[in-house]
PDB file of C-alpha atoms in Angstrom:
ATOM      1  CA  MET A  30      -4.421  -3.905 -28.348  1.00  0.00           C
ATOM      2  CA  VAL A  31      -2.941  -0.594 -27.240  1.00  0.00           C
ATOM      3  CA  GLU A  32      -0.655   1.057 -29.783  1.00  0.00           C
ATOM      4  CA  LEU A  33       2.995   1.486 -28.812  1.00  0.00           C
ATOM      5  CA  TRP A  34       2.925   5.207 -29.595  1.00  0.00           C
ATOM      6  CA  SER A  35       0.237   5.652 -26.926  1.00  0.00           C
ATOM      7  CA  PHE A  36       2.581   4.340 -24.242  1.00  0.00           C
ATOM      8  CA  GLY A  37       5.306   6.699 -25.431  1.00  0.00           C
ATOM      9  CA  PHE A  38       2.958   9.672 -25.325  1.00  0.00           C
ATOM     10  CA  VAL A  39       1.745   8.860 -21.811  1.00  0.00           C
ATOM     11  CA  PHE A  40       5.319   8.226 -20.633  1.00  0.00           C
ATOM     12  CA  LEU A  41       6.281  11.661 -21.995  1.00  0.00           C
ATOM     13  CA  ALA A  42       3.429  13.283 -20.042  1.00  0.00           C
ATOM     14  CA  GLY A  43       4.581  11.520 -16.859  1.00  0.00           C
ATOM     15  CA  LEU A  44       8.147  12.606 -17.552  1.00  0.00           C
ATOM     16  CA  ILE A  45       7.008  16.219 -17.880  1.00  0.00           C
ATOM     17  CA  THR A  46       5.460  16.041 -14.409  1.00  0.00           C
ATOM     18  CA  ALA A  47       8.701  14.585 -13.034  1.00  0.00           C
ATOM     19  CA  LEU A  48      10.815  17.287 -14.684  1.00  0.00           C
ATOM     20  CA  ALA A  49       8.515  19.925 -13.180  1.00  0.00           C
ATOM     21  CA  THR A  50       9.766  18.877  -9.737  1.00  0.00           C
ATOM     22  CA  GLY A  51      13.114  20.333 -10.762  1.00  0.00           C
ATOM     23  CA  LEU A  52      11.484  23.756 -11.019  1.00  0.00           C
ATOM     24  CA  GLY A  53      11.291  23.722  -7.224  1.00  0.00           C
ATOM     25  CA  ALA A  54      15.077  24.030  -7.152  1.00  0.00           C
ATOM     26  CA  VAL A  55      15.229  26.979  -9.574  1.00  0.00           C
ATOM     27  CA  PRO A  56      14.623  29.704  -6.937  1.00  0.00           C
ATOM     28  CA  PHE A  57      17.854  28.633  -5.214  1.00  0.00           C
ATOM     29  CA  PHE A  58      19.798  29.809  -8.267  1.00  0.00           C
ATOM     30  CA  PHE A  59      18.759  33.352  -7.339  1.00  0.00           C
ATOM     31  CA  VAL A  60      18.133  33.343  -3.575  1.00  0.00           C
ATOM     32  CA  SER A  61      19.643  31.465  -0.667  1.00  0.00           C
ATOM     33  CA  ASP A  62      16.290  30.515   0.832  1.00  0.00           C
ATOM     34  CA  VAL A  63      12.550  30.440   0.100  1.00  0.00           C
ATOM     35  CA  SER A  64      10.422  32.209   2.718  1.00  0.00           C
ATOM     36  CA  ASP A  65       8.056  30.151   4.841  1.00  0.00           C
ATOM     37  CA  ARG A  66       5.198  32.340   3.653  1.00  0.00           C
ATOM     38  CA  TRP A  67       5.777  31.421   0.014  1.00  0.00           C
ATOM     39  CA  ASN A  68       6.406  27.788   0.892  1.00  0.00           C
ATOM     40  CA  VAL A  69       3.058  27.509   2.704  1.00  0.00           C
ATOM     41  CA  ALA A  70       1.275  29.247  -0.168  1.00  0.00           C
ATOM     42  CA  LEU A  71       2.829  26.833  -2.689  1.00  0.00           C
ATOM     43  CA  TRP A  72       1.693  23.807  -0.673  1.00  0.00           C
ATOM     44  CA  GLY A  73      -1.769  25.384  -0.484  1.00  0.00           C
ATOM     45  CA  ILE A  74      -1.926  25.937  -4.246  1.00  0.00           C
ATOM     46  CA  ALA A  75      -0.820  22.353  -4.868  1.00  0.00           C
ATOM     47  CA  SER A  76      -3.471  21.088  -2.423  1.00  0.00           C
ATOM     48  CA  GLY A  77      -6.237  23.117  -4.040  1.00  0.00           C
ATOM     49  CA  ILE A  78      -5.265  21.956  -7.514  1.00  0.00           C
ATOM     50  CA  MET A  79      -5.172  18.299  -6.479  1.00  0.00           C
ATOM     51  CA  LEU A  80      -8.539  18.447  -4.672  1.00  0.00           C
ATOM     52  CA  SER A  81     -10.210  20.294  -7.527  1.00  0.00           C
ATOM     53  CA  ALA A  82      -8.752  18.013 -10.197  1.00  0.00           C
ATOM     54  CA  SER A  83      -9.770  14.930  -8.208  1.00  0.00           C
ATOM     55  CA  VAL A  84     -13.390  15.997  -7.722  1.00  0.00           C
ATOM     56  CA  PHE A  85     -14.115  17.980 -10.898  1.00  0.00           C
ATOM     57  CA  GLY A  86     -11.882  15.883 -13.115  1.00  0.00           C
ATOM     58  CA  LEU A  87     -11.554  12.269 -12.037  1.00  0.00           C
ATOM     59  CA  VAL A  88     -14.749  11.646 -10.047  1.00  0.00           C
ATOM     60  CA  LEU A  89     -16.980  13.484 -12.508  1.00  0.00           C
ATOM     61  CA  GLU A  90     -15.245  11.739 -15.406  1.00  0.00           C
ATOM     62  CA  ALA A  91     -15.957   8.377 -13.780  1.00  0.00           C
ATOM     63  CA  LEU A  92     -19.656   9.272 -13.771  1.00  0.00           C
ATOM     64  CA  GLY A  93     -19.481  11.384 -16.904  1.00  0.00           C
ATOM     65  CA  GLU A  94     -22.447   9.967 -18.779  1.00  0.00           C
ATOM     66  CA  TYR A  95     -24.709  10.389 -15.736  1.00  0.00           C
ATOM     67  CA  VAL A  96     -23.598  13.823 -14.458  1.00  0.00           C
ATOM     68  CA  HIS A  97     -24.220  16.867 -16.663  1.00  0.00           C
ATOM     69  CA  VAL A  98     -22.593  20.156 -15.713  1.00  0.00           C
ATOM     70  CA  ALA A  99     -23.489  23.437 -17.383  1.00  0.00           C
ATOM     71  CA  LEU A 100     -23.541  27.122 -16.513  1.00  0.00           C
ATOM     72  CA  GLY A 101     -27.167  26.699 -15.493  1.00  0.00           C
ATOM     73  CA  GLY A 102     -26.402  24.049 -12.870  1.00  0.00           C
ATOM     74  CA  VAL A 103     -25.791  20.332 -12.403  1.00  0.00           C
ATOM     75  CA  SER A 104     -28.169  17.514 -13.318  1.00  0.00           C
ATOM     76  CA  ILE A 105     -27.659  13.875 -12.341  1.00  0.00           C
ATOM     77  CA  ASP A 106     -29.267  10.898 -14.044  1.00  0.00           C
ATOM     78  CA  PRO A 107     -29.853   7.652 -12.123  1.00  0.00           C
ATOM     79  CA  ILE A 108     -26.421   6.040 -11.647  1.00  0.00           C
ATOM     80  CA  PRO A 109     -26.223   2.216 -11.935  1.00  0.00           C
ATOM     81  CA  GLN A 110     -25.130   0.504  -8.731  1.00  0.00           C
ATOM     82  CA  ARG A 111     -22.238  -1.186 -10.551  1.00  0.00           C
ATOM     83  CA  GLU A 112     -20.709   2.188 -11.483  1.00  0.00           C
ATOM     84  CA  LEU A 113     -20.992   3.438  -7.907  1.00  0.00           C
ATOM     85  CA  LEU A 114     -19.465   0.238  -6.528  1.00  0.00           C
ATOM     86  CA  LEU A 115     -16.531   0.440  -8.954  1.00  0.00           C
ATOM     87  CA  LEU A 116     -15.953   4.099  -8.097  1.00  0.00           C
ATOM     88  CA  GLY A 117     -16.184   3.369  -4.357  1.00  0.00           C
ATOM     89  CA  ALA A 118     -13.821   0.403  -4.618  1.00  0.00           C
ATOM     90  CA  GLY A 119     -11.343   2.542  -6.538  1.00  0.00           C
ATOM     91  CA  LEU A 120     -11.509   5.340  -3.986  1.00  0.00           C
ATOM     92  CA  PHE A 121     -10.896   2.883  -1.154  1.00  0.00           C
ATOM     93  CA  ALA A 122      -7.976   1.223  -2.971  1.00  0.00           C
ATOM     94  CA  GLY A 123      -6.360   4.601  -3.677  1.00  0.00           C
ATOM     95  CA  ILE A 124      -6.647   5.642  -0.034  1.00  0.00           C
ATOM     96  CA  LEU A 125      -5.255   2.281   1.072  1.00  0.00           C
ATOM     97  CA  LEU A 126      -2.235   2.627  -1.231  1.00  0.00           C
ATOM     98  CA  VAL A 127      -1.316   6.032   0.160  1.00  0.00           C
ATOM     99  CA  TYR A 128      -1.881   4.847   3.742  1.00  0.00           C
ATOM    100  CA  VAL A 129       0.443   1.864   3.258  1.00  0.00           C
ATOM    101  CA  ALA A 130       2.959   4.010   1.379  1.00  0.00           C
ATOM    102  CA  HIS A 131       2.964   6.534   4.220  1.00  0.00           C
ATOM    103  CA  ASP A 132       3.777   3.786   6.739  1.00  0.00           C
ATOM    104  CA  LEU A 133       6.574   2.467   4.522  1.00  0.00           C
ATOM    105  CA  ILE A 134       8.065   5.930   4.124  1.00  0.00           C
ATOM    106  CA  GLU A 135       7.994   6.574   7.873  1.00  0.00           C
ATOM    107  CA  ALA A 136       9.509   3.153   8.594  1.00  0.00           C
ATOM    108  CA  ALA A 137      12.322   3.706   6.091  1.00  0.00           C
ATOM    109  CA  GLU A 138      13.100   7.165   7.510  1.00  0.00           C
ATOM    110  CA  VAL A 139      14.532   8.397   4.224  1.00  0.00           C
ATOM    111  CA  ASP A 140      15.556  12.042   4.405  1.00  0.00           C
ATOM    112  CA  PRO A 141      16.585  14.240   1.447  1.00  0.00           C
ATOM    113  CA  ARG A 142      19.893  14.833   3.212  1.00  0.00           C
ATOM    114  CA  GLN A 143      20.751  11.190   2.526  1.00  0.00           C
ATOM    115  CA  TYR A 144      20.532  11.652  -1.254  1.00  0.00           C
ATOM    116  CA  GLU A 145      23.903  13.286  -1.699  1.00  0.00           C
ATOM    117  CA  GLU A 146      25.798  10.751   0.419  1.00  0.00           C
ATOM    118  CA  ALA A 147      23.896   7.642  -0.658  1.00  0.00           C
ATOM    119  CA  ASP A 148      25.717   4.500  -1.723  1.00  0.00           C
ATOM    120  CA  PHE A 149      24.127   2.019  -4.142  1.00  0.00           C
ATOM    121  CA  LYS A 150      22.136   0.103  -1.488  1.00  0.00           C
ATOM    122  CA  LYS A 151      20.811   3.312   0.027  1.00  0.00           C
ATOM    123  CA  LEU A 152      19.849   4.620  -3.407  1.00  0.00           C
ATOM    124  CA  VAL A 153      17.846   1.439  -4.015  1.00  0.00           C
ATOM    125  CA  LEU A 154      16.009   2.004  -0.728  1.00  0.00           C
ATOM    126  CA  ILE A 155      15.387   5.648  -1.542  1.00  0.00           C
ATOM    127  CA  LEU A 156      14.119   4.801  -5.023  1.00  0.00           C
ATOM    128  CA  GLY A 157      11.768   2.202  -3.541  1.00  0.00           C
ATOM    129  CA  VAL A 158      10.332   4.727  -1.107  1.00  0.00           C
ATOM    130  CA  LEU A 159      10.006   7.335  -3.838  1.00  0.00           C
ATOM    131  CA  THR A 160       8.193   4.824  -6.013  1.00  0.00           C
ATOM    132  CA  VAL A 161       5.407   4.234  -3.485  1.00  0.00           C
ATOM    133  CA  HIS A 162       5.293   7.985  -2.779  1.00  0.00           C
ATOM    134  CA  SER A 163       5.183   9.206  -6.407  1.00  0.00           C
ATOM    135  CA  PHE A 164       3.159   6.349  -7.880  1.00  0.00           C
ATOM    136  CA  PRO A 165      -0.323   7.804  -7.120  1.00  0.00           C
ATOM    137  CA  GLU A 166       0.467  11.001  -9.038  1.00  0.00           C
ATOM    138  CA  GLY A 167       1.657   8.941 -11.998  1.00  0.00           C
ATOM    139  CA  VAL A 168      -1.506   6.842 -11.801  1.00  0.00           C
ATOM    140  CA  ALA A 169      -3.631   9.999 -11.964  1.00  0.00           C
ATOM    141  CA  VAL A 170      -1.864  11.079 -15.141  1.00  0.00           C
ATOM    142  CA  GLY A 171      -2.136   7.632 -16.751  1.00  0.00           C
ATOM    143  CA  VAL A 172      -5.835   7.219 -15.953  1.00  0.00           C
ATOM    144  CA  SER A 173      -6.641  10.649 -17.382  1.00  0.00           C
ATOM    145  CA  PHE A 174      -5.286   9.507 -20.777  1.00  0.00           C
ATOM    146  CA  ALA A 175      -7.844   6.665 -20.996  1.00  0.00           C
ATOM    147  CA  ASP A 176      -9.429   8.149 -24.139  1.00  0.00           C
ATOM    148  CA  LEU A 177      -6.152   9.060 -25.877  1.00  0.00           C
ATOM    149  CA  GLY A 178      -6.596   8.817 -29.643  1.00  0.00           C
ATOM    150  CA  LEU A 179     -10.331   8.152 -29.337  1.00  0.00           C
ATOM    151  CA  GLN A 180     -13.273  10.402 -30.119  1.00  0.00           C
ATOM    152  CA  GLY A 181     -13.453  13.706 -28.245  1.00  0.00           C
ATOM    153  CA  GLY A 182     -10.670  15.776 -26.728  1.00  0.00           C
ATOM    154  CA  THR A 183      -8.478  18.219 -28.590  1.00  0.00           C
ATOM    155  CA  GLN A 184      -5.871  17.933 -31.337  1.00  0.00           C
ATOM    156  CA  LEU A 185      -2.302  18.069 -30.012  1.00  0.00           C
ATOM    157  CA  PHE A 186       0.697  17.150 -32.165  1.00  0.00           C
ATOM    158  CA  GLY A 187      -1.708  15.470 -34.566  1.00  0.00           C
ATOM    159  CA  LEU A 188      -3.283  13.320 -31.826  1.00  0.00           C
ATOM    160  CA  VAL A 189      -6.664  13.457 -30.129  1.00  0.00           C
ATOM    161  CA  VAL A 190      -5.748  14.143 -26.488  1.00  0.00           C
ATOM    162  CA  PRO A 191      -8.415  14.203 -23.735  1.00  0.00           C
ATOM    163  CA  LEU A 192      -8.779  17.627 -22.151  1.00  0.00           C
ATOM    164  CA  LEU A 193      -8.790  15.900 -18.765  1.00  0.00           C
ATOM    165  CA  ALA A 194      -5.309  14.539 -19.525  1.00  0.00           C
ATOM    166  CA  ILE A 195      -4.012  18.021 -20.322  1.00  0.00           C
ATOM    167  CA  PHE A 196      -5.482  19.443 -17.116  1.00  0.00           C
ATOM    168  CA  MET A 197      -4.190  16.540 -15.030  1.00  0.00           C
ATOM    169  CA  THR A 198      -0.658  16.760 -16.447  1.00  0.00           C
ATOM    170  CA  ILE A 199      -0.592  20.485 -15.673  1.00  0.00           C
ATOM    171  CA  ALA A 200      -2.077  19.910 -12.207  1.00  0.00           C
ATOM    172  CA  ILE A 201       0.464  17.258 -11.207  1.00  0.00           C
ATOM    173  CA  SER A 202       3.304  19.354 -12.638  1.00  0.00           C
ATOM    174  CA  ILE A 203       2.276  22.358 -10.521  1.00  0.00           C
ATOM    175  CA  HIS A 204       1.858  20.103  -7.500  1.00  0.00           C
ATOM    176  CA  ASN A 205       5.427  18.836  -7.944  1.00  0.00           C
ATOM    177  CA  ILE A 206       7.008  22.296  -7.679  1.00  0.00           C
ATOM    178  CA  PRO A 207       6.625  22.706  -3.874  1.00  0.00           C
ATOM    179  CA  GLU A 208       7.848  19.119  -3.491  1.00  0.00           C
ATOM    180  CA  GLY A 209      10.994  20.189  -5.327  1.00  0.00           C
ATOM    181  CA  VAL A 210      11.346  23.132  -2.936  1.00  0.00           C
ATOM    182  CA  ALA A 211      10.945  20.832   0.087  1.00  0.00           C
ATOM    183  CA  ILE A 212      13.624  18.470  -1.235  1.00  0.00           C
ATOM    184  CA  SER A 213      16.025  21.298  -2.103  1.00  0.00           C
ATOM    185  CA  ILE A 214      15.941  23.090   1.257  1.00  0.00           C
ATOM    186  CA  PRO A 215      17.888  20.489   3.307  1.00  0.00           C
ATOM    187  CA  LEU A 216      20.257  19.784   0.411  1.00  0.00           C
ATOM    188  CA  ARG A 217      20.937  23.507   0.078  1.00  0.00           C
ATOM    189  CA  SER A 218      21.850  23.643   3.777  1.00  0.00           C
ATOM    190  CA  MET A 219      24.500  20.990   3.033  1.00  0.00           C
ATOM    191  CA  GLY A 220      26.047  23.192   0.357  1.00  0.00           C
ATOM    192  CA  VAL A 221      24.927  20.972  -2.532  1.00  0.00           C
ATOM    193  CA  ALA A 222      25.450  22.589  -5.951  1.00  0.00           C
ATOM    194  CA  ASN A 223      22.423  24.197  -7.604  1.00  0.00           C
ATOM    195  CA  TRP A 224      22.382  21.860 -10.594  1.00  0.00           C
ATOM    196  CA  LYS A 225      22.415  18.879  -8.223  1.00  0.00           C
ATOM    197  CA  LEU A 226      19.376  20.338  -6.435  1.00  0.00           C
ATOM    198  CA  VAL A 227      17.544  20.160  -9.760  1.00  0.00           C
ATOM    199  CA  TRP A 228      18.708  16.580 -10.377  1.00  0.00           C
ATOM    200  CA  TRP A 229      17.692  15.240  -6.965  1.00  0.00           C
ATOM    201  CA  SER A 230      14.329  16.989  -7.196  1.00  0.00           C
ATOM    202  CA  VAL A 231      13.625  15.357 -10.562  1.00  0.00           C
ATOM    203  CA  PHE A 232      14.968  12.042  -9.259  1.00  0.00           C
ATOM    204  CA  SER A 233      12.342  12.061  -6.501  1.00  0.00           C
ATOM    205  CA  SER A 234       9.550  11.985  -9.123  1.00  0.00           C
ATOM    206  CA  LEU A 235      11.027   9.606 -11.694  1.00  0.00           C
ATOM    207  CA  PRO A 236       8.561   6.812 -10.759  1.00  0.00           C
ATOM    208  CA  GLN A 237       5.698   8.969 -12.050  1.00  0.00           C
ATOM    209  CA  PRO A 238       6.084   8.208 -15.785  1.00  0.00           C
ATOM    210  CA  ILE A 239       6.234   4.490 -14.926  1.00  0.00           C
ATOM    211  CA  GLY A 240       3.060   4.721 -12.856  1.00  0.00           C
ATOM    212  CA  ALA A 241       1.407   6.674 -15.673  1.00  0.00           C
ATOM    213  CA  VAL A 242       2.155   3.981 -18.268  1.00  0.00           C
ATOM    214  CA  LEU A 243       0.988   1.126 -16.009  1.00  0.00           C
ATOM    215  CA  ALA A 244      -2.276   2.905 -15.136  1.00  0.00           C
ATOM    216  CA  PHE A 245      -2.889   3.799 -18.787  1.00  0.00           C
ATOM    217  CA  TYR A 246      -2.434   0.190 -19.825  1.00  0.00           C
ATOM    218  CA  PHE A 247      -4.880  -0.975 -17.168  1.00  0.00           C
ATOM    219  CA  VAL A 248      -7.687   1.412 -18.106  1.00  0.00           C
ATOM    220  CA  ARG A 249      -7.247   0.748 -21.826  1.00  0.00           C
ATOM    221  CA  ALA A 250      -7.068  -3.041 -21.463  1.00  0.00           C
ATOM    222  CA  ALA A 251     -10.012  -3.221 -19.048  1.00  0.00           C
ATOM    223  CA  ARG A 252     -12.235  -0.264 -19.928  1.00  0.00           C
ATOM    224  CA  GLU A 253     -15.193  -1.789 -18.086  1.00  0.00           C
ATOM    225  CA  PHE A 254     -13.275  -1.014 -14.876  1.00  0.00           C
ATOM    226  CA  LEU A 255     -12.601   2.611 -15.867  1.00  0.00           C
ATOM    227  CA  PRO A 256     -14.694   4.077 -12.985  1.00  0.00           C
ATOM    228  CA  ALA A 257     -12.496   2.108 -10.549  1.00  0.00           C
ATOM    229  CA  GLY A 258      -9.380   3.545 -12.191  1.00  0.00           C
ATOM    230  CA  PHE A 259     -10.659   7.098 -11.895  1.00  0.00           C
ATOM    231  CA  GLY A 260     -11.713   6.429  -8.308  1.00  0.00           C
ATOM    232  CA  PHE A 261      -8.302   4.971  -7.450  1.00  0.00           C
ATOM    233  CA  ALA A 262      -6.477   8.064  -8.708  1.00  0.00           C
ATOM    234  CA  ALA A 263      -8.939  10.435  -6.998  1.00  0.00           C
ATOM    235  CA  GLY A 264      -8.833   8.593  -3.670  1.00  0.00           C
ATOM    236  CA  ALA A 265      -5.038   8.540  -3.659  1.00  0.00           C
ATOM    237  CA  MET A 266      -4.708  12.238  -4.431  1.00  0.00           C
ATOM    238  CA  ILE A 267      -7.368  13.414  -1.969  1.00  0.00           C
ATOM    239  CA  PHE A 268      -5.817  11.324   0.812  1.00  0.00           C
ATOM    240  CA  LEU A 269      -2.346  12.640  -0.084  1.00  0.00           C
ATOM    241  CA  VAL A 270      -3.587  16.211   0.283  1.00  0.00           C
ATOM    242  CA  LEU A 271      -5.268  15.586   3.631  1.00  0.00           C
ATOM    243  CA  THR A 272      -2.471  13.534   5.209  1.00  0.00           C
ATOM    244  CA  GLU A 273       0.694  14.992   3.673  1.00  0.00           C
ATOM    245  CA  PHE A 274       0.334  18.305   1.841  1.00  0.00           C
ATOM    246  CA  ILE A 275      -1.765  20.229   4.359  1.00  0.00           C
ATOM    247  CA  PRO A 276       0.130  18.891   7.415  1.00  0.00           C
ATOM    248  CA  GLU A 277       3.409  19.780   5.668  1.00  0.00           C
ATOM    249  CA  ALA A 278       2.160  23.314   4.996  1.00  0.00           C
ATOM    250  CA  LEU A 279       1.045  23.743   8.614  1.00  0.00           C
ATOM    251  CA  ALA A 280       4.403  22.462   9.857  1.00  0.00           C
ATOM    252  CA  VAL A 281       6.263  24.981   7.682  1.00  0.00           C
ATOM    253  CA  GLY A 282       3.926  27.787   8.742  1.00  0.00           C
ATOM    254  CA  ARG A 283       4.434  27.448  12.502  1.00  0.00           C
ATOM    255  CA  SER A 284       6.690  30.508  12.547  1.00  0.00           C
ATOM    256  CA  LEU A 285       4.119  32.685  10.747  1.00  0.00           C
ATOM    257  CA  PRO A 286       1.277  34.708  12.324  1.00  0.00           C
ATOM    258  CA  GLY A 287      -1.712  32.425  12.753  1.00  0.00           C
ATOM    259  CA  ASP A 288       0.539  29.429  12.046  1.00  0.00           C
ATOM    260  CA  GLY A 289       0.332  30.176   8.316  1.00  0.00           C
ATOM    261  CA  ARG A 290      -3.339  29.238   8.050  1.00  0.00           C
ATOM    262  CA  ARG A 291      -4.159  32.424   6.129  1.00  0.00           C
ATOM    263  CA  GLU A 292      -1.486  31.718   3.502  1.00  0.00           C
ATOM    264  CA  LEU A 293      -2.576  28.087   3.296  1.00  0.00           C
ATOM    265  CA  ALA A 294      -6.251  28.989   2.848  1.00  0.00           C
ATOM    266  CA  ALA A 295      -5.410  31.551   0.152  1.00  0.00           C
ATOM    267  CA  GLY A 296      -3.257  28.995  -1.673  1.00  0.00           C
ATOM    268  CA  VAL A 297      -5.921  26.275  -1.508  1.00  0.00           C
ATOM    269  CA  ALA A 298      -8.571  28.693  -2.809  1.00  0.00           C
ATOM    270  CA  ALA A 299      -6.342  29.844  -5.673  1.00  0.00           C
ATOM    271  CA  GLY A 300      -5.446  26.272  -6.662  1.00  0.00           C
ATOM    272  CA  PHE A 301      -9.054  25.117  -6.404  1.00  0.00           C
ATOM    273  CA  LEU A 302     -10.376  27.963  -8.559  1.00  0.00           C
ATOM    274  CA  ALA A 303      -7.640  27.430 -11.138  1.00  0.00           C
ATOM    275  CA  MET A 304      -9.060  23.986 -11.916  1.00  0.00           C
ATOM    276  CA  VAL A 305     -12.770  24.969 -11.972  1.00  0.00           C
ATOM    277  CA  PRO A 306     -12.745  25.026 -15.829  1.00  0.00           C
ATOM    278  CA  LEU A 307     -12.687  21.213 -15.579  1.00  0.00           C
ATOM    279  CA  LEU A 308     -16.371  21.460 -14.715  1.00  0.00           C
ATOM    280  CA  PHE A 309     -17.157  22.791 -18.170  1.00  0.00           C
ATOM    281  CA  VAL A 310     -14.853  20.576 -20.255  1.00  0.00           C
TER     282      VAL A 310
END
């Protein structure tokens, strides 16, 4: 049985990632607009962090007892077919979730401009769309806490917390900042107050702590399917980067020299390198 305090701890981590989205609205307290150059770079950093955390964190963690990484190189023991099948099934399921979610979001045609003027029914629709959009990030956080309170990890507030969970919480939090910027830009053009920009940005990520708790419960209750859980989170995040983050960055960068590809590449490289320490955890 999973202890109640574990759920509270994981929910708090998911809430931190949601609150980080509000940081995307903070620049508007000081400037009237965020340059396209910085916006593209932020999307690039978020993309690099998500890709690096997915590969070096989640996928390697799924195969942790068979893959050994050290400064001298990487060695791989024979991996049982069952582990590979679970990882592959998880990757496919994560990709499928994001694909379906993307279709639902496009069909609903929810725009941040609708937040401020939404009535109750519209808010329910918006929250539903945000749930399928934010859920994969919450799942990634929840899965990374699979070994919370167990052997290994580091002491934090008197608890044994997996280093992967710390990295993943930081990674998702950083990823949420450019999302907050993207949400704030159209609201700012409507003259929405700064503090409301923060609220609506956080609101867009509120499903993440829920997704984190549900994923955590799954991987703790059915630990034999842990590779599938890691694969699910990795597949969802990698597909999100390829189908949403990078296209969004390229769309924003159309007015820049080279369509912003230089800023995007620099951001991806910086985000990717920032998460390399996961290899040696």
